[in-house]
PDB file of C-alpha atoms in Angstrom:
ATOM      1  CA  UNK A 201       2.901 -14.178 -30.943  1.00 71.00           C
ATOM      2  CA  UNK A 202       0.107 -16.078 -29.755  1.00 70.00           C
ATOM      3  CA  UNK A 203       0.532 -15.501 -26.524  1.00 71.00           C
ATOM      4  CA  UNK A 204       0.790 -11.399 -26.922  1.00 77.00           C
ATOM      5  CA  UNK A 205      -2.230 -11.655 -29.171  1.00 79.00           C
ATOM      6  CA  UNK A 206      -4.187 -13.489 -26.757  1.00 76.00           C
ATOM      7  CA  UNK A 207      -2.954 -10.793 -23.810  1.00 80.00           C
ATOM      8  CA  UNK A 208      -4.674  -8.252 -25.868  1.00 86.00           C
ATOM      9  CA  UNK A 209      -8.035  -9.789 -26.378  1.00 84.00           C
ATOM     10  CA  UNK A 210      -7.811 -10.802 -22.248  1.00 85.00           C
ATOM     11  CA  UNK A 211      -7.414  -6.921 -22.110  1.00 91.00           C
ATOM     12  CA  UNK A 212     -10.175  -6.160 -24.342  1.00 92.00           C
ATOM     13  CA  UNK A 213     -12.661  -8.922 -22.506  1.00 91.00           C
ATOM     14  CA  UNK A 214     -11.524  -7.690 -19.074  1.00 93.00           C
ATOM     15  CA  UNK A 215     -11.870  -3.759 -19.704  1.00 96.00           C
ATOM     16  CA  UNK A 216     -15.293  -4.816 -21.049  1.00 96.00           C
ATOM     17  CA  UNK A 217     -16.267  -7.117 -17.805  1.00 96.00           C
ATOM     18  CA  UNK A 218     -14.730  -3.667 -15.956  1.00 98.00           C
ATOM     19  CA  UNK A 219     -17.455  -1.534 -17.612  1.00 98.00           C
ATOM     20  CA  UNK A 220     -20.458  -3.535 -16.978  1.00 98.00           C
ATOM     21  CA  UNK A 221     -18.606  -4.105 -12.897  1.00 98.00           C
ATOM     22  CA  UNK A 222     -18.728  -0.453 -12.550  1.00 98.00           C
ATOM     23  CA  UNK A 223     -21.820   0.750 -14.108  1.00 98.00           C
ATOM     24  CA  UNK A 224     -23.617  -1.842 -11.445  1.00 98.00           C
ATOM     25  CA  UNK A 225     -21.758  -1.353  -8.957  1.00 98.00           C
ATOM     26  CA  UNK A 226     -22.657   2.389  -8.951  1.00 98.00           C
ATOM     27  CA  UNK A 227     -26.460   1.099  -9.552  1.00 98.00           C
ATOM     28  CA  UNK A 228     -26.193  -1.284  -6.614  1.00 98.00           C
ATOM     29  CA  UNK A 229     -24.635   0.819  -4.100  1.00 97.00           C
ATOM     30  CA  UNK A 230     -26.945   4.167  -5.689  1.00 96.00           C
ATOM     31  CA  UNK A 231     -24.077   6.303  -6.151  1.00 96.00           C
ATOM     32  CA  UNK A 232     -26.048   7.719  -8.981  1.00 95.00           C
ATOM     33  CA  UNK A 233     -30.020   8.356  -9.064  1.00 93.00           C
ATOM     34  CA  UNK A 234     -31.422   4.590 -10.869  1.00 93.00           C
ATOM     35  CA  UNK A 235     -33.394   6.513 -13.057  1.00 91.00           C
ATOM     36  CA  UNK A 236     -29.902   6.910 -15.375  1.00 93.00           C
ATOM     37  CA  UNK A 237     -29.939   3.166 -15.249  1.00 95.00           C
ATOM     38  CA  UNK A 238     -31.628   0.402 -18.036  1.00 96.00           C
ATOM     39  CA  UNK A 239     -31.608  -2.761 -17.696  1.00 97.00           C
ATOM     40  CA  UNK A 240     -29.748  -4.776 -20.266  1.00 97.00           C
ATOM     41  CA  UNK A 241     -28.260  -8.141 -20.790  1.00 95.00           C
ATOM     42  CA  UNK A 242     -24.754  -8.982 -20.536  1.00 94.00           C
ATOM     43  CA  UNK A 243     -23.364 -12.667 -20.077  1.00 91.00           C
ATOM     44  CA  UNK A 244     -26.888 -13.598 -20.697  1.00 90.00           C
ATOM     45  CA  UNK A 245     -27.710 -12.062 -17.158  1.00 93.00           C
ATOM     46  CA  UNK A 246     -29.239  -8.865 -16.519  1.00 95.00           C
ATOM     47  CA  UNK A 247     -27.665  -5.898 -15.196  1.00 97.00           C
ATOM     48  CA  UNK A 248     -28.022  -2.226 -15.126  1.00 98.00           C
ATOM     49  CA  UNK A 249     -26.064   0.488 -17.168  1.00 97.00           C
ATOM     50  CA  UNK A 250     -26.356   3.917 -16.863  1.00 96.00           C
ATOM     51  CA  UNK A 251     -27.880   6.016 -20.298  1.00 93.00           C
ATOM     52  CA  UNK A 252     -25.901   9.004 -18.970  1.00 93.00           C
ATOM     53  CA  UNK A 253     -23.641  10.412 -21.872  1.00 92.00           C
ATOM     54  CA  UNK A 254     -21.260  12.368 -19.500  1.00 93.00           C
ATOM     55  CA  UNK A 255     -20.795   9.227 -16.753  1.00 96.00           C
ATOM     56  CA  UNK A 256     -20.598   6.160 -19.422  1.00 97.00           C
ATOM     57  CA  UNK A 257     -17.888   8.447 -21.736  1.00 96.00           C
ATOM     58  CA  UNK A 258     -16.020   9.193 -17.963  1.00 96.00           C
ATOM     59  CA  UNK A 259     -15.848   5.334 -17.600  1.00 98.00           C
ATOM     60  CA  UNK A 260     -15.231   4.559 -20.792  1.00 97.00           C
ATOM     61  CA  UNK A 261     -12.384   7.243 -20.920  1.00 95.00           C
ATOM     62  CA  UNK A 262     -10.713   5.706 -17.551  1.00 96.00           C
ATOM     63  CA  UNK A 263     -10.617   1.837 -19.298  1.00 96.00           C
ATOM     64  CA  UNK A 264      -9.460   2.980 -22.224  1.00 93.00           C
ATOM     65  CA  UNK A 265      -6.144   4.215 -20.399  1.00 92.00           C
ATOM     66  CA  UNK A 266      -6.645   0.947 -18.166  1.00 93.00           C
ATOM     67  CA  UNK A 267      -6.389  -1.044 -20.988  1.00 92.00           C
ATOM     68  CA  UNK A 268      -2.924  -1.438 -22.083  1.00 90.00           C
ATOM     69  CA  UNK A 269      -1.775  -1.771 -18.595  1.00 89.00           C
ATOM     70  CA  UNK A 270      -3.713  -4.825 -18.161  1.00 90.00           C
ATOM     71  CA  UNK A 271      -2.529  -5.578 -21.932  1.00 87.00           C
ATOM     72  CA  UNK A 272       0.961  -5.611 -20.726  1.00 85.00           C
ATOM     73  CA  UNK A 273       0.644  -7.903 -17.225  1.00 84.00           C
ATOM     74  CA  UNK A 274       1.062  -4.637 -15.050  1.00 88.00           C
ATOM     75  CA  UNK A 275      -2.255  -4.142 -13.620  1.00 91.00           C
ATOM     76  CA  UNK A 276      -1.966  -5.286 -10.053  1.00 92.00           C
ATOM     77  CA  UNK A 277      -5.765  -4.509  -9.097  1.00 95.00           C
ATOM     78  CA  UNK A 278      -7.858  -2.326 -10.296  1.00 96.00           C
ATOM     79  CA  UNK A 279     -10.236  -0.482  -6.824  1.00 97.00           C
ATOM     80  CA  UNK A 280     -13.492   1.489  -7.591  1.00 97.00           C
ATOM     81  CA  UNK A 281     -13.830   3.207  -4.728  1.00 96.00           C
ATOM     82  CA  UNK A 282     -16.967   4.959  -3.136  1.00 96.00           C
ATOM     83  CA  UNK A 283     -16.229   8.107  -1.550  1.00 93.00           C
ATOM     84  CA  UNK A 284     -18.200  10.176   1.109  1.00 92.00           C
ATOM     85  CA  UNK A 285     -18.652  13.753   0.861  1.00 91.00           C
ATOM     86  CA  UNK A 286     -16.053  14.461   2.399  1.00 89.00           C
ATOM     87  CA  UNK A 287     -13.807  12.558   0.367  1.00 89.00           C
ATOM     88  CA  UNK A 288     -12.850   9.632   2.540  1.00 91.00           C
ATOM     89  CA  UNK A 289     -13.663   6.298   1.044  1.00 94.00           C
ATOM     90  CA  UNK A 290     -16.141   3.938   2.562  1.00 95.00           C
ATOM     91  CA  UNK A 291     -16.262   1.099   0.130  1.00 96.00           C
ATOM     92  CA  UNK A 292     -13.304  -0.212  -2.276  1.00 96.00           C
ATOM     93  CA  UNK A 293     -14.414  -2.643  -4.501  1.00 98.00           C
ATOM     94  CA  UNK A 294     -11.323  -4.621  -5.549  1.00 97.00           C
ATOM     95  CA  UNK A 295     -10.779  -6.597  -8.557  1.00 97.00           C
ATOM     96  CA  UNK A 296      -7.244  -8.229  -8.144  1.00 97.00           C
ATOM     97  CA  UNK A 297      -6.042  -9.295 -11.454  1.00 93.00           C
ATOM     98  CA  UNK A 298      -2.858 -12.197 -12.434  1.00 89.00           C
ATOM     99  CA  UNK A 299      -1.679 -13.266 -15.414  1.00 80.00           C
ATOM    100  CA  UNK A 300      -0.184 -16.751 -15.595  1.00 71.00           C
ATOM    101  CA  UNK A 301       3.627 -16.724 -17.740  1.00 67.00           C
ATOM    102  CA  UNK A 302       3.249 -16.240 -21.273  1.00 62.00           C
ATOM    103  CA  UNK A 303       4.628 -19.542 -21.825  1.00 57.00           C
ATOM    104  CA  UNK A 304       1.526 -21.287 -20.607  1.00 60.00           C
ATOM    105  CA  UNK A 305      -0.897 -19.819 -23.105  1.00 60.00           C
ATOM    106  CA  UNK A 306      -1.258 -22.046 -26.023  1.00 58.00           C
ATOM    107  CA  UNK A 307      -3.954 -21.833 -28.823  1.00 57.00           C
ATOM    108  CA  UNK A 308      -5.673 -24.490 -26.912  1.00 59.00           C
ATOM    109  CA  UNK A 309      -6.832 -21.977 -24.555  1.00 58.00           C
ATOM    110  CA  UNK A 310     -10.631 -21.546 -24.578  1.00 64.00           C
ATOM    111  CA  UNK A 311     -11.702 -17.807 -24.295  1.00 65.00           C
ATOM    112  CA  UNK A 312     -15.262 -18.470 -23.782  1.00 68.00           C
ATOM    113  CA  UNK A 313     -14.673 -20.053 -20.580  1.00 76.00           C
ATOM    114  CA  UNK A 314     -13.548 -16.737 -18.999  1.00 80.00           C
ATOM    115  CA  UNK A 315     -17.069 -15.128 -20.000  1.00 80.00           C
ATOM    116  CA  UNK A 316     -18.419 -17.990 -18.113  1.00 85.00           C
ATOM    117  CA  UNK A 317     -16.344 -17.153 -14.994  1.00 89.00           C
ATOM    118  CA  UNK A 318     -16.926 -13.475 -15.468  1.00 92.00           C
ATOM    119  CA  UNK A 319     -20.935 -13.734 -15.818  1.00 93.00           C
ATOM    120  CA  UNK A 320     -20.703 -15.350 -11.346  1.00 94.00           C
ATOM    121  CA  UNK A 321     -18.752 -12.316 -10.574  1.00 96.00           C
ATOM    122  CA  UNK A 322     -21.309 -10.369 -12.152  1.00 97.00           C
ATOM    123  CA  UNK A 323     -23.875 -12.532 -10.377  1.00 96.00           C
ATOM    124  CA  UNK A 324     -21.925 -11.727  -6.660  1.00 97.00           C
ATOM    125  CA  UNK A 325     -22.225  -7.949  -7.511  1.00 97.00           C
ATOM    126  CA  UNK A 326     -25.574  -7.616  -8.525  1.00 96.00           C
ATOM    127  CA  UNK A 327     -26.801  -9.490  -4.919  1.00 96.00           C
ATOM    128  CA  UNK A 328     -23.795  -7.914  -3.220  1.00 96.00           C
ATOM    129  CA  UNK A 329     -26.049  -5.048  -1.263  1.00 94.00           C
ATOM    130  CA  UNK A 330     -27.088  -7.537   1.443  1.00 95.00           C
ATOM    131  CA  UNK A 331     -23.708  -8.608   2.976  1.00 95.00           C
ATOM    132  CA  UNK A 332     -22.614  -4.363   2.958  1.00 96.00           C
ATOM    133  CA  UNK A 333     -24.446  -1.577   4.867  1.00 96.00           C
ATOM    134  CA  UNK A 334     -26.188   1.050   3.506  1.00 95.00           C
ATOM    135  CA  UNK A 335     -23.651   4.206   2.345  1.00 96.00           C
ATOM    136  CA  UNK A 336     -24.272   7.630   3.575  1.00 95.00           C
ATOM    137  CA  UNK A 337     -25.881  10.707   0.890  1.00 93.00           C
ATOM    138  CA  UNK A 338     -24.017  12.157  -1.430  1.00 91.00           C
ATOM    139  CA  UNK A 339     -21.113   9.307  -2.098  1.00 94.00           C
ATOM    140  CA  UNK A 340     -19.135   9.877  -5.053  1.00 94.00           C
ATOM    141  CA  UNK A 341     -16.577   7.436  -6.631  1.00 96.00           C
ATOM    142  CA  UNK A 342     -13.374   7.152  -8.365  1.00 95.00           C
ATOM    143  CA  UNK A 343     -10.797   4.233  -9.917  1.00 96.00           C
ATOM    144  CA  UNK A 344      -7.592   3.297  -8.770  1.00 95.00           C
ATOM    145  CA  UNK A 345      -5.057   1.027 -10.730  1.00 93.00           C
ATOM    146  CA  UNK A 346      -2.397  -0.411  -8.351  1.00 92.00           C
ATOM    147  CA  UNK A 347       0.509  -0.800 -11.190  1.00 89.00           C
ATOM    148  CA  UNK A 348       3.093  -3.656 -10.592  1.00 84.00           C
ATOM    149  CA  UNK A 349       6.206  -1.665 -11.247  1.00 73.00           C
ATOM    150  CA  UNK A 350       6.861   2.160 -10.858  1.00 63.00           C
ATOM    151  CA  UNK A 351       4.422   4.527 -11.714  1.00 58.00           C
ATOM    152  CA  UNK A 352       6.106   7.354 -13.156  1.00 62.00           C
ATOM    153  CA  UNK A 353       7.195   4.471 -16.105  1.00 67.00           C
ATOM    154  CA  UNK A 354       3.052   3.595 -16.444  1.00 66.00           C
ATOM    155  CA  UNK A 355       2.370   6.954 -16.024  1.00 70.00           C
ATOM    156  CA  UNK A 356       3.180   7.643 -19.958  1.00 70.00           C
ATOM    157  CA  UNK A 357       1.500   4.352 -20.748  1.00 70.00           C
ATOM    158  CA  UNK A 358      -1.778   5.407 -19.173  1.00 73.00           C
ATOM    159  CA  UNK A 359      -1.757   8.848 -20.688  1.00 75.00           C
ATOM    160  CA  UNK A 360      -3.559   7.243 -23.827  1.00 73.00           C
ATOM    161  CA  UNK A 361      -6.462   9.978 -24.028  1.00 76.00           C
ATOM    162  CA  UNK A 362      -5.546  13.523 -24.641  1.00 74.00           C
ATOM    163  CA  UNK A 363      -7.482  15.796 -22.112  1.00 85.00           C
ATOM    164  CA  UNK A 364      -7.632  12.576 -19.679  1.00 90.00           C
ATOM    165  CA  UNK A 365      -4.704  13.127 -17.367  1.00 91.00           C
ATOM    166  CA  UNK A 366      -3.915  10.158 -14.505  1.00 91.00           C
ATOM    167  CA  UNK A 367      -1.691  11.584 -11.035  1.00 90.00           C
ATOM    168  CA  UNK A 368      -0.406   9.171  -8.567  1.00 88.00           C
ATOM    169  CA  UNK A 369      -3.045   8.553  -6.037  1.00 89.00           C
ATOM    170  CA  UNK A 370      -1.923   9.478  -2.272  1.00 76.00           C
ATOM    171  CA  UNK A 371      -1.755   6.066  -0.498  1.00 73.00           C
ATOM    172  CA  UNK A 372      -3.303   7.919   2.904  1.00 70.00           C
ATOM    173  CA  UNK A 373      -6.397   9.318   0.468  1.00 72.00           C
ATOM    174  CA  UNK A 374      -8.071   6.125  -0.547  1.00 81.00           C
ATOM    175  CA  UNK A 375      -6.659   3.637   1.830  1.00 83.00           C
ATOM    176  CA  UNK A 376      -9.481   2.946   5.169  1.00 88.00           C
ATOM    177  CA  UNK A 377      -8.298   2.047   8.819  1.00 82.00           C
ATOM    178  CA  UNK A 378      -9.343  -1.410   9.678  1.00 86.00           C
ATOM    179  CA  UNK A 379     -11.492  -2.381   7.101  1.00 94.00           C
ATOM    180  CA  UNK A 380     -14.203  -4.982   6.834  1.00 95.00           C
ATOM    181  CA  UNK A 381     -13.019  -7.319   3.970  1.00 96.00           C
ATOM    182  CA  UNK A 382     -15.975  -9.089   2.170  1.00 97.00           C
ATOM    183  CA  UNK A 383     -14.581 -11.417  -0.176  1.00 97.00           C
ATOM    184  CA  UNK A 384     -17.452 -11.952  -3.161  1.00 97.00           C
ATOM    185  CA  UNK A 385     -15.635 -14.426  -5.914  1.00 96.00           C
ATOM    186  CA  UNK A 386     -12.825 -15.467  -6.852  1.00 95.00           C
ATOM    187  CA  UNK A 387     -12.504 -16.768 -10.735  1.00 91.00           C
ATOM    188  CA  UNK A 388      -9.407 -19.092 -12.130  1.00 87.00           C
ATOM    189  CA  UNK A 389      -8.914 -19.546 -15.721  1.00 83.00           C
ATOM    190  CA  UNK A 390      -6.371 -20.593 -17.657  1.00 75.00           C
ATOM    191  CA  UNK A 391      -5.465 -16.855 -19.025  1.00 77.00           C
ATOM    192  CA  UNK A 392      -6.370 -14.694 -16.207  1.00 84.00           C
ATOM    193  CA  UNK A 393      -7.525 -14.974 -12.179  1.00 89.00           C
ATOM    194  CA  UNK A 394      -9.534 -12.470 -10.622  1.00 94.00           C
ATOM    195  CA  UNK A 395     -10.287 -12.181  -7.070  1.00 97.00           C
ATOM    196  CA  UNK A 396     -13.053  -9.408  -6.023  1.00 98.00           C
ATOM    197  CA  UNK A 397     -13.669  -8.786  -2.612  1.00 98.00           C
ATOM    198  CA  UNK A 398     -14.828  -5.055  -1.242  1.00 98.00           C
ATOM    199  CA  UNK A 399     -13.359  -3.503   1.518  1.00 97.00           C
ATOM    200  CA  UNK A 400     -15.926  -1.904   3.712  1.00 97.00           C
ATOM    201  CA  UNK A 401     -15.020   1.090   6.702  1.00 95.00           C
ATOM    202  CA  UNK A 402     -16.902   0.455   9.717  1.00 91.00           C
ATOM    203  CA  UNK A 403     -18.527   3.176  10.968  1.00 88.00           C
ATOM    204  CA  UNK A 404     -19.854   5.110   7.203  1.00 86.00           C
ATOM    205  CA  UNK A 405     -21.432   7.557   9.866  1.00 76.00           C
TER     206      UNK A 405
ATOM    207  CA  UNK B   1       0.337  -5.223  -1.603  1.00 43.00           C
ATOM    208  CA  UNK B   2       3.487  -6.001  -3.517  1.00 41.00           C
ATOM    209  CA  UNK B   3       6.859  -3.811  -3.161  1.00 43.00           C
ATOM    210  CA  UNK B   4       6.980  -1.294  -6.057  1.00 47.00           C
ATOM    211  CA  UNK B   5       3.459  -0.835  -6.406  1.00 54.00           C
ATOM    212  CA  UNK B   6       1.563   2.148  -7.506  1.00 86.00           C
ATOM    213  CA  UNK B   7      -1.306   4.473  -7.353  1.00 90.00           C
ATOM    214  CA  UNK B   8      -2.869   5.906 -10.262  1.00 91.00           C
ATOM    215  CA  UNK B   9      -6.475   7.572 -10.730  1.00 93.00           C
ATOM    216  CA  UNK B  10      -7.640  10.039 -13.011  1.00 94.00           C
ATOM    217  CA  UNK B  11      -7.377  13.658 -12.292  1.00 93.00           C
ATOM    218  CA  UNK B  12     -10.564  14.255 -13.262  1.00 93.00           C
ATOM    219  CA  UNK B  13     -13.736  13.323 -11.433  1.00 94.00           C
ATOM    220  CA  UNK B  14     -16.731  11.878 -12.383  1.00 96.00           C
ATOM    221  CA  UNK B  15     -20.141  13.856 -13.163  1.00 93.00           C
ATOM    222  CA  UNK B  16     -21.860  14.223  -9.243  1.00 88.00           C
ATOM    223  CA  UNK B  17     -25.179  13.424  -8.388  1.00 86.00           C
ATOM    224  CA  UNK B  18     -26.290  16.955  -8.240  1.00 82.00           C
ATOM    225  CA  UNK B  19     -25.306  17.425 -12.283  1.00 81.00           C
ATOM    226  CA  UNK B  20     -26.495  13.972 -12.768  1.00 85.00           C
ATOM    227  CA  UNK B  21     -30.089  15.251 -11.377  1.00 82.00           C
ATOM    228  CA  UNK B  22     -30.054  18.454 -12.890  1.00 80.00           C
ATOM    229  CA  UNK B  23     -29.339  16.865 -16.594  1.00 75.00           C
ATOM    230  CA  UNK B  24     -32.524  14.190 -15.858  1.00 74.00           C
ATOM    231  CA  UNK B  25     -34.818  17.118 -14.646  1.00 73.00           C
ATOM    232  CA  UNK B  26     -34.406  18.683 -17.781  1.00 71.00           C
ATOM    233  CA  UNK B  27     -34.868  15.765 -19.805  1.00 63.00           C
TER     234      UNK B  27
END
């Protein structure tokens, strides 16, 4: 039981981490005009959220049907991906996410060491503009969960929100031909790993 | 990327920059 209980609050603290990850990443790559954007403290660092009602309840709506897949080990990654205007994706931001085995999760397990690790990916993201080039007017974004198992089973599991519908992503429509892979940090705790690196297309034209 | 694995995204989108602008110029 303590093992499922401490899942959920992994879930909760990761889907949090997620939402503070995406707002800056749209700040840092200016998907979004910066004058949406305050600066506020998370981790005891700063970063920059958006005050836009319509964008933060979008993201908020999309980690909120994230949640219990992460909740339940069958989160594979999780990709915010910037999109040109026409659609085709020129940076993936990927946040690949393991569990260790249930059995290994005692109450021993320190929870505040994971905010720790969570406050240097932060850190990588907010600096990450100088290792990727500049993106082209008029990007737009979207997020991707790559399930574990089958996704017509998670399908039903993601459908959390009424009004908040999830479709199976086409594999050609968000995936890039020879990327540029920029690894940022990689963080190991006892109850989760992350790796975060951001795939970047070479030529954003 | 492991056998079995999925795609999911929203259907929706999010807000564009063009709303995003129009909603802070009349603000």
């Amino acid at each position: 039981d303590i093992a499922l209980l401490f899942l959920s609050v992994v879930a909760d603290i990761l889907c949090e981490f997620l939402e503070v990850a995406i707002h800056l990443i749209l700040y840092v790559r200016e998907v979004y005009p910066s004058g949406i954007f305050q600066k506020r403290k998370k981790y005891n660092v700063p970063v920059q959220m958006s005050c836009h009602p319509e964008l933060n309840q979008y993201i908020q709506d999309t980690l909120q049907c994230v949640k219990p897949l992460i909740e339940k080990n069958e989160a594979e990654k999780v990709v915010v991906v910037i999109m040109d205007k026409e659609h085709h994706p020129v940076e993936r931001f990927v946040f690949e996410i393991s569990q260790p085995p249930l059995l290994s999760i005692s109450s021993e397990t320190l929870l505040s060491h994971v905010e720790q690790l969570l406050r240097a990916v932060i850190l990588k993201i907010s600096v990450c503009d100088a290792v990727l080039d500049n993106n082209p007017p008029g990007c737009t974004f979207t997020v991707l969960v790559y399930t574990r198992e089958s996704a017509t089973r998670n399908m039903e599991k993601v459908q959390v929100i009424k009004d908040f519908p999830w479709i199976v992503a086409d594999e050609q429509e968000v995936l890039m031909q020879e990327p540029r892979l920029i690894p940022l940090k990689t963080m190991t705790s006892d109850i989760v790993k992350m790796q975060l690196y951001v795939e970047e297309r070479a030529h954003k034209g | 990327k492991s056998a079995g694995a999925h795609i999911l995204k929203p259907l929706m989108s999010p807000p564009n920059r063009e709303e995003i602008l129009t909603t802070l110029l009349e603000l």
